Short mmCIF file of C-alpha atoms in Angstrom, two decimals:
data_model
loop_
_atom_site.label_atom_id
_atom_site.label_comp_id
_atom_site.label_asym_id
_atom_site.label_seq_id
_atom_site.Cartn_x
_atom_site.Cartn_y
_atom_site.Cartn_z
CA UNK A 66 -95.47 -34.64 -70.54
CA UNK A 67 -97.69 -35.65 -67.65
CA UNK A 68 -97.76 -33.48 -64.57
CA UNK A 69 -94.95 -34.50 -62.26
CA UNK A 70 -96.04 -35.82 -58.89
CA UNK A 71 -94.14 -34.91 -55.70
CA UNK A 72 -93.05 -38.57 -55.50
CA UNK A 73 -91.65 -38.47 -59.04
CA UNK A 74 -89.83 -35.17 -58.39
CA UNK A 75 -88.35 -36.51 -55.12
CA UNK A 76 -87.28 -39.67 -56.90
CA UNK A 77 -85.59 -37.73 -59.71
CA UNK A 78 -83.75 -35.56 -57.15
CA UNK A 79 -82.57 -38.74 -55.40
CA UNK A 80 -81.43 -40.22 -58.72
CA UNK A 81 -79.48 -37.05 -59.53
CA UNK A 82 -77.84 -37.22 -56.10
CA UNK A 83 -76.92 -40.86 -56.72
CA UNK A 84 -75.57 -39.96 -60.17
CA UNK A 85 -73.32 -37.34 -58.52
CA UNK A 86 -72.21 -39.97 -56.00
CA UNK A 87 -71.48 -42.39 -58.84
CA UNK A 88 -69.33 -39.80 -60.61
CA UNK A 89 -67.49 -39.21 -57.32
CA UNK A 90 -66.91 -42.94 -56.91
CA UNK A 91 -65.63 -43.19 -60.50
CA UNK A 92 -63.12 -40.38 -59.81
CA UNK A 93 -62.04 -42.21 -56.63
CA UNK A 94 -61.44 -45.42 -58.60
CA UNK A 95 -59.58 -43.54 -61.37
CA UNK A 96 -57.24 -42.06 -58.74
CA UNK A 97 -56.90 -45.53 -57.20
CA UNK A 98 -55.98 -46.93 -60.61
CA UNK A 99 -53.33 -44.23 -61.09
CA UNK A 100 -51.87 -44.92 -57.64
CA UNK A 101 -52.07 -48.72 -57.86
CA UNK A 102 -48.82 -50.55 -57.26
CA UNK A 103 -50.01 -54.00 -58.38
CA UNK A 104 -51.70 -55.17 -61.59
CA UNK A 105 -54.55 -56.82 -59.65
CA UNK A 106 -55.28 -53.56 -57.80
CA UNK A 107 -55.19 -51.62 -61.08
CA UNK A 108 -57.57 -54.11 -62.74
CA UNK A 109 -59.94 -53.92 -59.77
CA UNK A 110 -60.07 -50.12 -59.98
CA UNK A 111 -60.51 -50.14 -63.77
CA UNK A 112 -63.36 -52.65 -63.50
CA UNK A 113 -65.03 -50.48 -60.87
CA UNK A 114 -64.68 -47.40 -63.10
CA UNK A 115 -66.46 -49.35 -65.86
CA UNK A 116 -69.18 -50.37 -63.36
CA UNK A 117 -69.68 -46.74 -62.30
CA UNK A 118 -70.04 -45.74 -65.97
CA UNK A 119 -72.75 -48.38 -66.48
CA UNK A 120 -74.56 -47.31 -63.28
CA UNK A 121 -74.46 -43.68 -64.42
CA UNK A 122 -75.88 -44.63 -67.84
CA UNK A 123 -78.57 -46.71 -66.08
CA UNK A 124 -79.59 -43.77 -63.87
CA UNK A 125 -79.72 -41.42 -66.89
CA UNK A 126 -81.92 -43.87 -68.86
CA UNK A 127 -84.26 -44.26 -65.88
CA UNK A 128 -84.48 -40.50 -65.35
CA UNK A 129 -85.24 -39.92 -69.04
CA UNK A 130 -88.08 -42.45 -68.94
CA UNK A 131 -89.58 -40.72 -65.91
CA UNK A 132 -89.16 -37.27 -67.50
CA UNK A 133 -90.79 -38.46 -70.75
CA UNK A 134 -93.92 -39.35 -68.80
CA UNK A 135 -93.77 -43.16 -69.15
CA UNK A 136 -95.26 -43.04 -72.64
CA UNK A 137 -95.05 -45.85 -75.17
CA UNK A 138 -92.77 -43.64 -77.28
CA UNK A 139 -90.28 -43.51 -74.38
CA UNK A 140 -90.36 -47.27 -73.76
CA UNK A 141 -86.85 -47.59 -75.23
CA UNK A 142 -85.45 -45.73 -72.22
CA UNK A 143 -87.20 -48.18 -69.89
CA UNK A 144 -85.78 -51.19 -71.75
CA UNK A 145 -82.31 -49.59 -71.83
CA UNK A 146 -82.58 -48.97 -68.07
CA UNK A 147 -83.42 -52.64 -67.42
CA UNK A 148 -80.67 -53.95 -69.75
CA UNK A 149 -78.08 -51.71 -68.10
CA UNK A 150 -79.34 -52.92 -64.71
CA UNK A 151 -78.70 -56.52 -65.87
CA UNK A 152 -75.16 -55.51 -66.88
CA UNK A 153 -74.64 -53.98 -63.42
CA UNK A 154 -75.73 -57.27 -61.78
CA UNK A 155 -73.37 -59.33 -63.98
CA UNK A 156 -70.38 -57.05 -63.46
CA UNK A 157 -71.06 -56.83 -59.71
CA UNK A 158 -70.95 -60.64 -59.47
CA UNK A 159 -67.61 -60.63 -61.30
CA UNK A 160 -66.16 -57.91 -59.05
CA UNK A 161 -67.42 -59.49 -55.81
CA UNK A 162 -66.00 -62.92 -56.64
CA UNK A 163 -62.76 -61.69 -58.24
CA UNK A 164 -61.54 -58.79 -56.11
CA UNK A 165 -63.09 -59.24 -52.66
CA UNK A 166 -62.57 -61.85 -49.99
CA UNK A 167 -64.94 -64.63 -51.01
CA UNK A 168 -66.97 -65.89 -48.07
CA UNK A 169 -70.47 -67.25 -47.51
CA UNK A 170 -72.00 -63.74 -47.50
CA UNK A 171 -70.36 -62.74 -50.78
CA UNK A 172 -71.47 -65.99 -52.42
CA UNK A 173 -75.03 -65.41 -51.14
CA UNK A 174 -74.98 -61.83 -52.49
CA UNK A 175 -73.79 -63.12 -55.88
CA UNK A 176 -76.63 -65.68 -55.97
CA UNK A 177 -79.13 -62.90 -55.16
CA UNK A 178 -77.64 -60.77 -57.97
CA UNK A 179 -78.01 -63.69 -60.40
CA UNK A 180 -81.69 -64.10 -59.39
CA UNK A 181 -82.15 -60.34 -59.86
CA UNK A 182 -80.69 -60.53 -63.36
CA UNK A 183 -83.18 -63.27 -64.31
CA UNK A 184 -86.13 -61.16 -63.10
CA UNK A 185 -84.80 -58.10 -64.94
CA UNK A 186 -84.47 -60.19 -68.13
CA UNK A 187 -88.12 -61.22 -67.82
CA UNK A 188 -89.20 -57.61 -67.22
CA UNK A 189 -87.13 -56.36 -70.18
CA UNK A 190 -88.00 -59.02 -72.73
CA UNK A 191 -91.15 -60.76 -71.47
CA UNK A 192 -94.13 -60.31 -73.79
CA UNK A 193 -97.63 -59.57 -72.47
CA UNK A 194 -96.71 -60.17 -68.82
CA UNK A 195 -99.83 -58.37 -67.63
CA UNK A 196 -100.14 -55.88 -64.81
CA UNK A 197 -100.41 -58.38 -61.94
CA UNK A 198 -97.47 -60.54 -63.04
CA UNK A 199 -95.34 -57.44 -63.68
CA UNK A 200 -96.02 -56.10 -60.18
CA UNK A 201 -95.28 -59.53 -58.65
CA UNK A 202 -91.91 -59.57 -60.43
CA UNK A 203 -91.22 -56.06 -59.11
CA UNK A 204 -92.00 -57.12 -55.52
CA UNK A 205 -89.64 -60.09 -55.91
CA UNK A 206 -86.94 -57.73 -57.20
CA UNK A 207 -87.44 -55.37 -54.28
CA UNK A 208 -87.32 -58.26 -51.78
CA UNK A 209 -84.06 -59.52 -53.32
CA UNK A 210 -82.44 -56.08 -53.00
CA UNK A 211 -83.54 -55.82 -49.35
CA UNK A 212 -82.06 -59.28 -48.69
CA UNK A 213 -78.86 -58.19 -50.47
CA UNK A 214 -78.61 -55.05 -48.32
CA UNK A 215 -79.05 -57.12 -45.14
CA UNK A 216 -76.39 -59.62 -46.28
CA UNK A 217 -74.01 -56.75 -47.08
CA UNK A 218 -74.55 -55.20 -43.63
CA UNK A 219 -73.87 -58.57 -41.96
CA UNK A 220 -70.74 -58.99 -44.08
CA UNK A 221 -69.49 -55.47 -43.28
CA UNK A 222 -70.07 -56.06 -39.58
CA UNK A 223 -67.34 -58.68 -39.84
CA UNK A 224 -64.89 -57.04 -42.25
CA UNK A 225 -65.57 -53.32 -41.77
CA UNK A 226 -67.36 -50.67 -43.83
CA UNK A 227 -66.84 -50.78 -47.56
CA UNK A 228 -67.60 -47.98 -50.05
CA UNK A 229 -69.52 -50.56 -52.12
CA UNK A 230 -72.35 -50.12 -49.58
CA UNK A 231 -73.54 -47.21 -51.74
CA UNK A 232 -74.15 -49.70 -54.54
CA UNK A 233 -76.74 -51.48 -52.42
CA UNK A 234 -78.50 -48.17 -51.74
CA UNK A 235 -78.40 -47.31 -55.45
CA UNK A 236 -80.04 -50.67 -56.21
CA UNK A 237 -83.01 -49.75 -54.00
CA UNK A 238 -83.29 -46.35 -55.69
CA UNK A 239 -83.22 -48.12 -59.06
CA UNK A 240 -86.05 -50.36 -57.80
CA UNK A 241 -88.03 -47.21 -57.06
CA UNK A 242 -87.48 -46.17 -60.68
CA UNK A 243 -88.77 -49.54 -61.88
CA UNK A 244 -91.83 -49.26 -59.62
CA UNK A 245 -92.65 -45.75 -60.89
CA UNK A 246 -92.06 -46.90 -64.47
CA UNK A 247 -94.46 -49.84 -64.07
CA UNK A 248 -97.07 -47.57 -62.50
CA UNK A 249 -96.67 -45.00 -65.28
CA UNK A 250 -96.65 -47.68 -67.99
CA UNK A 251 -100.01 -49.11 -66.95
CA UNK A 252 -101.52 -45.65 -66.37
CA UNK A 253 -100.48 -44.74 -69.92
CA UNK A 254 -101.97 -48.00 -71.25
CA UNK A 255 -105.21 -47.29 -69.40
CA UNK A 256 -105.32 -43.75 -70.84
CA UNK A 257 -104.95 -45.24 -74.33
CA UNK A 258 -107.81 -47.66 -73.65
CA UNK A 259 -105.59 -50.76 -73.23
CA UNK A 260 -105.55 -53.13 -70.27
#
Protein backbone atom coordinates (compact mmCIF):
# COMPACT_ATOMS: atom_id res chain seq x y z
CA UNK A 1 0.00 0.00 0.00
CA UNK A 2 1.24 3.47 -0.84
CA UNK A 3 2.17 5.80 1.97
CA UNK A 4 -0.93 7.63 3.15
CA UNK A 5 -0.84 11.38 2.72
CA UNK A 6 -2.25 13.71 5.40
CA UNK A 7 -5.00 14.64 2.91
CA UNK A 8 -5.94 10.98 2.42
CA UNK A 9 -5.95 10.31 6.18
CA UNK A 10 -8.10 13.41 6.83
CA UNK A 11 -10.47 12.35 4.08
CA UNK A 12 -10.81 8.82 5.48
CA UNK A 13 -11.51 10.24 8.96
CA UNK A 14 -14.21 12.48 7.44
CA UNK A 15 -15.70 9.50 5.58
CA UNK A 16 -15.80 7.47 8.81
CA UNK A 17 -17.53 10.37 10.56
CA UNK A 18 -20.07 10.56 7.73
CA UNK A 19 -20.59 6.78 7.91
CA UNK A 20 -21.36 7.14 11.63
CA UNK A 21 -23.78 9.96 10.80
CA UNK A 22 -25.41 7.79 8.14
CA UNK A 23 -25.91 4.96 10.65
CA UNK A 24 -27.43 7.48 13.07
CA UNK A 25 -29.78 8.74 10.36
CA UNK A 26 -30.79 5.15 9.51
CA UNK A 27 -31.64 4.50 13.18
CA UNK A 28 -33.68 7.73 13.22
CA UNK A 29 -35.65 6.60 10.15
CA UNK A 30 -36.17 3.10 11.59
CA UNK A 31 -37.64 4.66 14.75
CA UNK A 32 -39.74 6.95 12.54
CA UNK A 33 -41.00 3.93 10.63
CA UNK A 34 -41.95 2.18 13.88
CA UNK A 35 -43.78 5.28 15.13
CA UNK A 36 -45.45 6.13 11.80
CA UNK A 37 -49.22 6.46 11.93
CA UNK A 38 -49.80 6.60 8.16
CA UNK A 39 -48.70 4.27 5.35
CA UNK A 40 -47.15 7.15 3.38
CA UNK A 41 -45.04 8.17 6.39
CA UNK A 42 -43.96 4.56 6.93
CA UNK A 43 -43.00 4.19 3.24
CA UNK A 44 -41.03 7.45 3.36
CA UNK A 45 -39.05 6.26 6.39
CA UNK A 46 -38.43 2.81 4.89
CA UNK A 47 -37.20 4.36 1.64
CA UNK A 48 -34.85 6.62 3.59
CA UNK A 49 -33.50 3.63 5.54
CA UNK A 50 -32.74 1.95 2.20
CA UNK A 51 -31.04 5.16 1.00
CA UNK A 52 -28.89 5.30 4.16
CA UNK A 53 -27.85 1.67 3.58
CA UNK A 54 -26.75 2.49 0.02
CA UNK A 55 -24.86 5.60 1.19
CA UNK A 56 -23.10 3.54 3.86
CA UNK A 57 -22.11 0.90 1.29
CA UNK A 58 -20.90 3.69 -1.03
CA UNK A 59 -18.71 5.21 1.71
CA UNK A 60 -17.26 1.78 2.57
CA UNK A 61 -16.42 1.06 -1.10
CA UNK A 62 -14.76 4.48 -1.45
CA UNK A 63 -12.76 4.02 1.75
CA UNK A 64 -11.58 0.57 0.65
CA UNK A 65 -10.36 1.96 -2.67
CA UNK A 66 -8.40 4.68 -0.87
CA UNK A 67 -6.97 2.18 1.63
CA UNK A 68 -5.93 -0.20 -1.17
CA UNK A 69 -3.77 2.55 -2.63
CA UNK A 70 -5.75 3.21 -5.85
CA UNK A 71 -4.17 0.23 -7.59
CA UNK A 72 -5.56 -1.45 -10.69
CA UNK A 73 -6.33 -4.52 -8.56
CA UNK A 74 -8.61 -2.37 -6.37
CA UNK A 75 -10.42 -0.77 -9.33
CA UNK A 76 -13.54 -2.84 -8.54
CA UNK A 77 -14.03 -0.81 -5.34
CA UNK A 78 -13.87 2.41 -7.36
CA UNK A 79 -16.45 1.16 -9.86
CA UNK A 80 -18.68 -0.11 -7.03
CA UNK A 81 -18.39 3.31 -5.36
CA UNK A 82 -19.50 5.08 -8.55
CA UNK A 83 -22.38 2.65 -9.22
CA UNK A 84 -23.64 3.03 -5.65
CA UNK A 85 -23.36 6.81 -6.07
CA UNK A 86 -25.60 6.54 -9.16
CA UNK A 87 -28.12 4.54 -7.11
CA UNK A 88 -28.05 7.27 -4.43
CA UNK A 89 -28.82 9.92 -7.08
CA UNK A 90 -31.73 7.90 -8.50
CA UNK A 91 -33.25 7.11 -5.10
CA UNK A 92 -32.79 10.73 -3.95
CA UNK A 93 -34.77 11.94 -6.99
CA UNK A 94 -37.55 9.49 -6.12
CA UNK A 95 -37.63 10.55 -2.46
CA UNK A 96 -37.51 14.29 -3.23
CA UNK A 97 -40.37 14.12 -5.73
CA UNK A 98 -42.49 11.58 -3.82
CA UNK A 99 -42.26 12.53 -0.15
CA UNK A 100 -41.36 16.23 -0.03
CA UNK A 101 -43.26 19.31 -1.07
CA UNK A 102 -42.49 19.63 -4.77
CA UNK A 103 -41.53 23.17 -5.71
CA UNK A 104 -39.19 24.82 -8.20
CA UNK A 105 -36.15 24.23 -5.96
CA UNK A 106 -36.87 20.52 -5.52
CA UNK A 107 -37.39 20.10 -9.27
CA UNK A 108 -34.10 21.93 -9.92
CA UNK A 109 -32.30 19.70 -7.38
CA UNK A 110 -33.74 16.60 -9.09
CA UNK A 111 -32.52 17.82 -12.49
CA UNK A 112 -29.04 18.38 -11.01
CA UNK A 113 -29.12 14.85 -9.55
CA UNK A 114 -30.06 13.43 -12.96
CA UNK A 115 -27.13 15.30 -14.58
CA UNK A 116 -24.85 13.95 -11.83
CA UNK A 117 -26.00 10.40 -12.52
CA UNK A 118 -25.11 10.79 -16.22
CA UNK A 119 -21.59 12.01 -15.37
CA UNK A 120 -21.13 9.17 -12.86
CA UNK A 121 -22.24 6.67 -15.53
CA UNK A 122 -19.59 8.03 -17.89
CA UNK A 123 -16.91 7.87 -15.17
CA UNK A 124 -17.92 4.31 -14.22
CA UNK A 125 -18.30 2.81 -17.68
CA UNK A 126 -16.48 5.15 -20.09
CA UNK A 127 -13.53 3.51 -21.83
CA UNK A 128 -10.21 5.32 -22.31
CA UNK A 129 -11.53 8.70 -21.16
CA UNK A 130 -8.02 10.02 -20.64
CA UNK A 131 -6.72 12.07 -17.76
CA UNK A 132 -7.88 15.49 -18.97
CA UNK A 133 -11.43 14.39 -19.84
CA UNK A 134 -11.73 12.49 -16.55
CA UNK A 135 -10.70 15.57 -14.55
CA UNK A 136 -13.12 17.76 -16.54
CA UNK A 137 -15.96 15.35 -15.69
CA UNK A 138 -14.92 15.51 -12.03
CA UNK A 139 -14.99 19.33 -12.03
CA UNK A 140 -18.47 19.24 -13.59
CA UNK A 141 -19.59 16.81 -10.87
CA UNK A 142 -18.19 19.03 -8.14
CA UNK A 143 -19.87 22.12 -9.64
CA UNK A 144 -23.22 20.29 -9.76
CA UNK A 145 -22.96 19.32 -6.09
CA UNK A 146 -22.11 22.91 -5.12
CA UNK A 147 -25.14 24.13 -7.11
CA UNK A 148 -27.27 21.47 -5.39
CA UNK A 149 -26.09 22.60 -1.95
CA UNK A 150 -26.93 26.23 -2.78
CA UNK A 151 -30.38 25.24 -4.07
CA UNK A 152 -31.01 23.20 -0.91
CA UNK A 153 -30.00 26.14 1.31
CA UNK A 154 -32.34 28.46 -0.61
CA UNK A 155 -35.14 25.90 -0.30
CA UNK A 156 -34.55 25.44 3.44
CA UNK A 157 -34.58 29.19 3.96
CA UNK A 158 -38.22 29.05 2.90
CA UNK A 159 -39.39 25.81 4.53
CA UNK A 160 -37.00 25.42 7.48
CA UNK A 161 -34.02 23.17 8.19
CA UNK A 162 -34.29 19.59 7.06
CA UNK A 163 -32.10 16.67 8.20
CA UNK A 164 -31.55 15.83 4.51
CA UNK A 165 -29.03 18.72 4.49
CA UNK A 166 -26.44 16.18 5.65
CA UNK A 167 -26.95 14.35 2.35
CA UNK A 168 -25.70 17.39 0.45
CA UNK A 169 -22.60 17.53 2.65
CA UNK A 170 -22.03 13.79 2.15
CA UNK A 171 -22.19 14.34 -1.62
CA UNK A 172 -19.30 16.82 -1.42
CA UNK A 173 -17.28 14.39 0.71
CA UNK A 174 -18.00 11.68 -1.88
CA UNK A 175 -16.71 14.09 -4.56
CA UNK A 176 -13.50 14.37 -2.57
CA UNK A 177 -13.23 10.58 -2.69
CA UNK A 178 -13.68 10.63 -6.47
CA UNK A 179 -11.03 13.35 -6.82
CA UNK A 180 -8.52 11.41 -4.70
CA UNK A 181 -9.36 8.22 -6.61
CA UNK A 182 -8.74 9.91 -9.98
CA UNK A 183 -5.46 11.35 -8.71
CA UNK A 184 -4.37 7.97 -7.35
CA UNK A 185 -5.53 6.13 -10.48
CA UNK A 186 -3.37 8.23 -12.80
CA UNK A 187 -0.41 8.18 -10.40
CA UNK A 188 -0.63 4.38 -10.39
CA UNK A 189 -0.85 4.33 -14.21
CA UNK A 190 2.20 6.59 -14.42
CA UNK A 191 4.12 4.32 -12.02
CA UNK A 192 3.29 1.35 -14.28
CA UNK A 193 4.56 3.27 -17.32
CA UNK A 194 1.08 4.00 -18.77
CA UNK A 195 -0.31 7.41 -19.72
